[in-house]
Amino acid sequence: MGTVTTADGTEIFYKDWGQGQPIVFSHGWPLSADDWDNQMLFFLAHGYRVVAHDRRGHGRSSQTADGHDMDHYADDLAAVVEHLDLRDAVHVGHSTGGGEVAHYLARHGETRASKAALISAVPPLMVRTEANPEGLPKSVFDDIQAQLAANRSEFYRALPSGPFYNYDQPGVESSEAVIANWWRQGMMGGAKAHYDGVVAFSQTDFTEDLKQIGIPVLVMHSEDDQIVPYVASGPKSAALLKNGTLKTYRGFPHGMPTTHADTINADLLAFLRA
């Protein structure tokens, strides 16, 4: 574990375990590198070097007032990659982290990367526009910001208790430990970073980023994702990528790397070995 200081003085916390080909994990909003615990232990055991960082304003990284946008997120990821001199890296991003990975690859190039995976990821664009009618209304994201500002702790209990893990669906058994861990990670970060981050993940258009990416990319998305709608994301991203493969799931939630880790890990491993 360590930190790297970016050009604007932000300290980015990261974990770096093992030897071998590096896999770099980018987490979702408003969580931390801890959300990848299962994947990091799994791939470490399979001989990979695993790296995960806390996004600025999240987890153990600096709670900066500004810079909570995809340009800074991508630059911070680049700072970690360059600090550790990672090469032939596989970049795996979940949710907001998927946007971070796509923007990083387009903004900083692919010379240090070999493959990528976008899991339940926000690209191409989450918010509804004339050109993106399948997206969610802006009012949905305004409401998230309002709830966060009113009572962040309460909101960070409600979201994982319901749609994030599909615990509000018939026949789905909830886990208090999973909910508590989500809340713990969220409350570690800064309210300002999380508030601004809603705009970053919902209103950034990644269409041109996806078109630029040439390395193989596995797009993993569930038709039953209640946070990032499948019709507005997975198939569209795969179609925009030069070398994209879509893996569709049924019955899995947005947080499927946690609830269905065995399946997700196995599918990722098969993609890495292909």
Coordinates of C-alpha atoms in Angstrom, one line a residue:
M1 CA 0.0 0.0 0.0
G2 CA 1.2 3.5 -0.7
T3 CA 0.3 6.9 -2.1
V4 CA 1.2 8.9 -5.2
T5 CA 0.9 12.7 -5.3
T6 CA -0.6 14.1 -8.5
A7 CA 0.3 17.3 -10.4
D8 CA -2.3 19.3 -8.4
G9 CA -1.1 18.0 -5.1
T10 CA -3.8 15.3 -4.5
E11 CA -2.6 12.2 -2.7
I12 CA -4.0 9.0 -4.2
F13 CA -4.0 5.9 -2.1
Y14 CA -3.4 2.6 -3.7
K15 CA -2.9 -1.1 -3.0
D16 CA -0.2 -3.1 -4.9
W17 CA 0.0 -6.8 -4.3
G18 CA 1.9 -9.6 -6.0
Q19 CA 4.0 -10.1 -9.1
G20 CA 3.2 -10.9 -12.7
Q21 CA 0.9 -9.2 -15.3
P22 CA -0.8 -6.3 -13.6
I23 CA -4.6 -5.9 -13.3
V24 CA -5.6 -2.4 -12.3
F25 CA -9.1 -2.0 -10.7
S26 CA -11.1 1.2 -10.8
H27 CA -14.0 1.2 -8.3
G28 CA -17.6 2.6 -8.5
W29 CA -19.2 5.6 -6.8
P30 CA -19.0 6.3 -3.9
L31 CA -16.9 3.4 -2.8
S32 CA -13.1 2.6 -2.6
A33 CA -10.5 0.1 -3.6
D34 CA -11.9 -2.2 -0.8
D35 CA -14.8 -3.0 -3.1
W36 CA -12.4 -5.1 -5.1
D37 CA -11.3 -7.3 -2.2
N38 CA -12.7 -10.5 -3.6
Q39 CA -11.3 -9.9 -7.1
M40 CA -7.9 -8.9 -5.8
L41 CA -7.5 -12.0 -3.7
F42 CA -8.7 -14.2 -6.5
F43 CA -6.4 -12.9 -9.2
L44 CA -3.5 -12.7 -6.7
A45 CA -3.9 -16.4 -6.1
H46 CA -3.8 -16.9 -9.9
G47 CA -0.4 -15.3 -10.3
Y48 CA -1.4 -11.7 -11.2
R49 CA -0.2 -8.5 -9.8
V50 CA -3.2 -6.6 -8.5
V51 CA -3.5 -2.8 -8.1
A52 CA -6.4 -0.8 -6.9
H53 CA -6.6 2.9 -5.9
D54 CA -9.1 5.1 -4.1
R55 CA -10.5 7.8 -6.4
R56 CA -9.7 11.4 -5.3
G57 CA -12.2 12.3 -2.5
H58 CA -13.0 8.6 -1.9
G59 CA -11.7 6.2 0.6
R60 CA -8.2 7.1 1.9
S61 CA -7.3 9.5 -0.9
S62 CA -7.2 13.3 -0.3
Q63 CA -10.7 14.9 0.2
T64 CA -10.0 17.6 -2.3
A65 CA -12.6 20.3 -2.9
D66 CA -12.2 20.3 -6.7
G67 CA -11.2 18.1 -9.6
H68 CA -14.1 15.6 -9.3
D69 CA -14.5 15.1 -13.1
M70 CA -13.5 12.4 -15.6
D71 CA -10.4 14.3 -16.8
H72 CA -8.9 14.4 -13.3
Y73 CA -10.1 10.8 -12.6
A74 CA -8.2 9.6 -15.7
D75 CA -5.2 11.7 -14.9
D76 CA -5.1 10.3 -11.4
L77 CA -5.2 6.8 -12.7
A78 CA -2.4 7.6 -15.1
A79 CA -0.4 8.9 -12.2
V80 CA -0.7 5.6 -10.4
V81 CA 0.1 3.6 -13.5
E82 CA 3.2 5.7 -14.2
H83 CA 4.3 5.8 -10.6
L84 CA 4.3 2.0 -10.4
D85 CA 5.6 1.7 -14.0
L86 CA 2.9 -0.7 -15.0
R87 CA 3.1 -2.3 -18.4
D88 CA 0.9 -4.8 -20.3
A89 CA -1.8 -3.9 -17.8
V90 CA -5.4 -5.1 -17.8
H91 CA -7.8 -2.3 -16.6
V92 CA -11.0 -3.4 -15.0
G93 CA -13.6 -0.8 -14.1
H94 CA -16.9 -1.1 -12.3
S95 CA -19.7 1.4 -12.8
T96 CA -18.1 4.9 -12.5
G97 CA -14.8 3.1 -12.7
G98 CA -15.7 1.8 -16.1
G99 CA -16.0 5.4 -17.3
E100 CA -12.7 6.2 -15.7
V101 CA -11.0 3.3 -17.5
A102 CA -12.5 4.3 -20.9
H103 CA -11.5 7.9 -20.5
Y104 CA -8.0 7.0 -19.3
L105 CA -7.4 4.8 -22.3
A106 CA -8.6 7.4 -24.7
R107 CA -6.9 10.3 -23.0
H108 CA -3.5 8.7 -22.1
G109 CA -3.2 6.0 -24.8
E110 CA -2.8 2.2 -24.7
T111 CA 1.0 1.8 -24.7
R112 CA 0.9 0.5 -21.1
A113 CA -2.4 -1.5 -21.5
S114 CA -3.2 -4.8 -23.1
K115 CA -6.9 -5.4 -22.3
A116 CA -9.8 -3.9 -20.4
A117 CA -13.1 -4.9 -18.9
L118 CA -16.1 -2.7 -18.2
I119 CA -18.4 -4.1 -15.6
S120 CA -21.9 -2.6 -15.1
A121 CA -20.3 0.5 -16.4
V122 CA -21.7 4.0 -17.0
P123 CA -20.5 4.5 -20.7
P124 CA -21.5 5.6 -23.2
L125 CA -23.8 8.1 -21.4
M126 CA -26.2 7.7 -18.4
V127 CA -28.3 10.8 -18.7
R128 CA -31.2 11.0 -21.1
T129 CA -30.8 13.4 -24.1
E130 CA -32.3 13.7 -27.5
A131 CA -29.5 11.5 -28.9
N132 CA -29.7 9.1 -25.9
P133 CA -33.4 8.5 -25.3
E134 CA -32.7 5.2 -23.3
G135 CA -30.8 7.1 -20.6
L136 CA -32.2 8.2 -17.3
P137 CA -33.9 11.6 -16.7
K138 CA -31.6 14.2 -15.2
S139 CA -34.1 14.5 -12.3
V140 CA -32.9 11.0 -11.1
F141 CA -29.4 12.3 -10.6
D142 CA -30.7 15.6 -9.1
D143 CA -32.6 13.5 -6.6
I144 CA -29.4 11.5 -5.7
Q145 CA -27.6 14.8 -5.0
A146 CA -30.5 16.1 -2.9
Q147 CA -30.6 12.9 -0.8
L148 CA -26.9 12.9 -0.4
A149 CA -26.9 16.5 0.8
A150 CA -29.8 16.0 3.2
N151 CA -28.5 12.9 4.9
R152 CA -25.6 11.1 3.3
S153 CA -25.4 8.3 6.0
E154 CA -29.1 7.4 5.6
F155 CA -28.9 7.4 1.8
Y156 CA -25.8 5.2 1.9
R157 CA -27.8 2.6 3.8
A158 CA -30.8 2.8 1.6
L159 CA -29.1 2.4 -1.8
P160 CA -27.3 -0.9 -1.1
S161 CA -30.3 -2.2 0.9
G162 CA -32.3 -1.8 -2.3
P163 CA -31.5 -1.4 -6.0
F164 CA -27.7 -1.6 -5.9
Y165 CA -27.7 -5.3 -5.1
N166 CA -31.3 -6.0 -6.1
Y167 CA -32.1 -6.7 -2.5
D168 CA -35.5 -5.1 -3.2
Q169 CA -36.4 -7.8 -5.7
P170 CA -38.6 -10.8 -4.9
G171 CA -36.7 -13.9 -3.9
V172 CA -33.4 -12.0 -3.4
E173 CA -31.9 -12.6 0.1
S174 CA -30.1 -9.5 1.4
S175 CA -26.8 -9.5 3.3
E176 CA -26.5 -7.1 6.2
A177 CA -22.7 -7.5 6.0
V178 CA -22.6 -6.4 2.4
I179 CA -24.9 -3.4 3.1
A180 CA -22.7 -2.4 6.0
N181 CA -19.5 -2.7 4.0
W182 CA -21.0 -0.5 1.3
W183 CA -22.0 2.1 3.9
R184 CA -18.6 2.0 5.5
Q185 CA -16.8 2.6 2.2
G186 CA -19.1 5.4 1.3
M187 CA -18.7 7.2 4.6
M188 CA -14.9 7.0 4.3
G189 CA -15.0 9.5 1.4
G190 CA -15.9 13.1 1.2
A191 CA -19.4 14.5 0.7
K192 CA -18.2 17.2 -1.8
A193 CA -16.4 14.6 -3.9
H194 CA -19.4 12.3 -3.9
Y195 CA -21.8 15.2 -4.7
D196 CA -19.8 16.4 -7.6
G197 CA -19.1 12.8 -8.7
V198 CA -22.8 12.3 -9.5
V199 CA -22.5 14.9 -12.4
A200 CA -19.2 13.2 -13.5
F201 CA -20.6 9.7 -13.8
S202 CA -24.1 10.7 -15.2
Q203 CA -23.3 13.5 -17.6
T204 CA -20.0 12.6 -19.2
D205 CA -20.4 11.3 -22.7
F206 CA -17.9 8.5 -23.4
T207 CA -18.9 7.9 -27.0
E208 CA -15.8 9.3 -28.6
D209 CA -13.6 7.6 -25.9
L210 CA -15.0 4.2 -26.7
K211 CA -14.4 4.7 -30.4
Q212 CA -10.7 5.4 -29.9
I213 CA -10.0 2.3 -27.9
G214 CA -8.3 -0.5 -29.9
I215 CA -7.3 -3.1 -27.3
P216 CA -9.7 -6.0 -26.6
V217 CA -12.5 -4.9 -24.1
L218 CA -14.9 -7.2 -22.4
V219 CA -18.2 -5.5 -21.6
M220 CA -20.1 -7.2 -18.7
H221 CA -23.6 -6.1 -17.9
S222 CA -26.8 -7.5 -16.5
E223 CA -30.2 -7.0 -18.0
D224 CA -31.5 -6.6 -14.4
D225 CA -29.1 -3.8 -13.5
Q226 CA -31.3 -1.2 -11.7
I227 CA -28.6 1.5 -11.5
V228 CA -27.1 1.6 -15.0
P229 CA -29.8 0.5 -17.4
Y230 CA -28.6 -2.3 -19.7
V231 CA -30.3 -0.8 -22.9
A232 CA -28.4 2.4 -22.5
S233 CA -25.0 1.0 -21.7
G234 CA -23.7 -2.5 -22.3
P235 CA -24.8 -3.2 -25.9
K236 CA -24.1 0.4 -26.9
S237 CA -20.6 0.4 -25.5
A238 CA -19.7 -3.0 -27.1
A239 CA -20.9 -1.7 -30.5
L240 CA -18.8 1.5 -30.2
L241 CA -15.6 -0.3 -29.3
K242 CA -13.3 -1.5 -32.1
N243 CA -12.6 -4.8 -30.4
G244 CA -15.4 -5.1 -27.9
T245 CA -17.2 -8.3 -26.6
L246 CA -20.5 -8.1 -24.8
K247 CA -21.2 -10.6 -22.0
T248 CA -24.8 -10.4 -20.9
Y249 CA -26.2 -11.7 -17.5
R250 CA -29.7 -12.2 -16.3
G251 CA -30.8 -11.8 -12.7
F252 CA -27.6 -10.2 -11.6
P253 CA -27.6 -6.8 -9.9
H254 CA -25.4 -3.7 -10.5
G255 CA -23.1 -4.8 -7.8
M256 CA -22.6 -8.2 -9.3
P257 CA -18.8 -8.3 -8.7
T258 CA -19.8 -8.7 -5.0
T259 CA -22.9 -10.8 -5.1
H260 CA -21.8 -13.0 -7.9
A261 CA -18.1 -12.9 -7.5
D262 CA -17.5 -16.5 -8.5
T263 CA -19.1 -16.0 -11.9
I264 CA -17.6 -12.6 -12.6
N265 CA -14.1 -13.7 -11.6
A266 CA -14.3 -16.8 -13.7
D267 CA -15.4 -14.9 -16.8
L268 CA -12.7 -12.3 -16.3
L269 CA -10.1 -14.9 -15.9
A270 CA -11.2 -16.6 -19.1
F271 CA -11.0 -13.3 -20.9
L272 CA -7.5 -12.6 -19.6
R273 CA -6.3 -16.0 -20.7
A274 CA -7.9 -16.0 -24.1

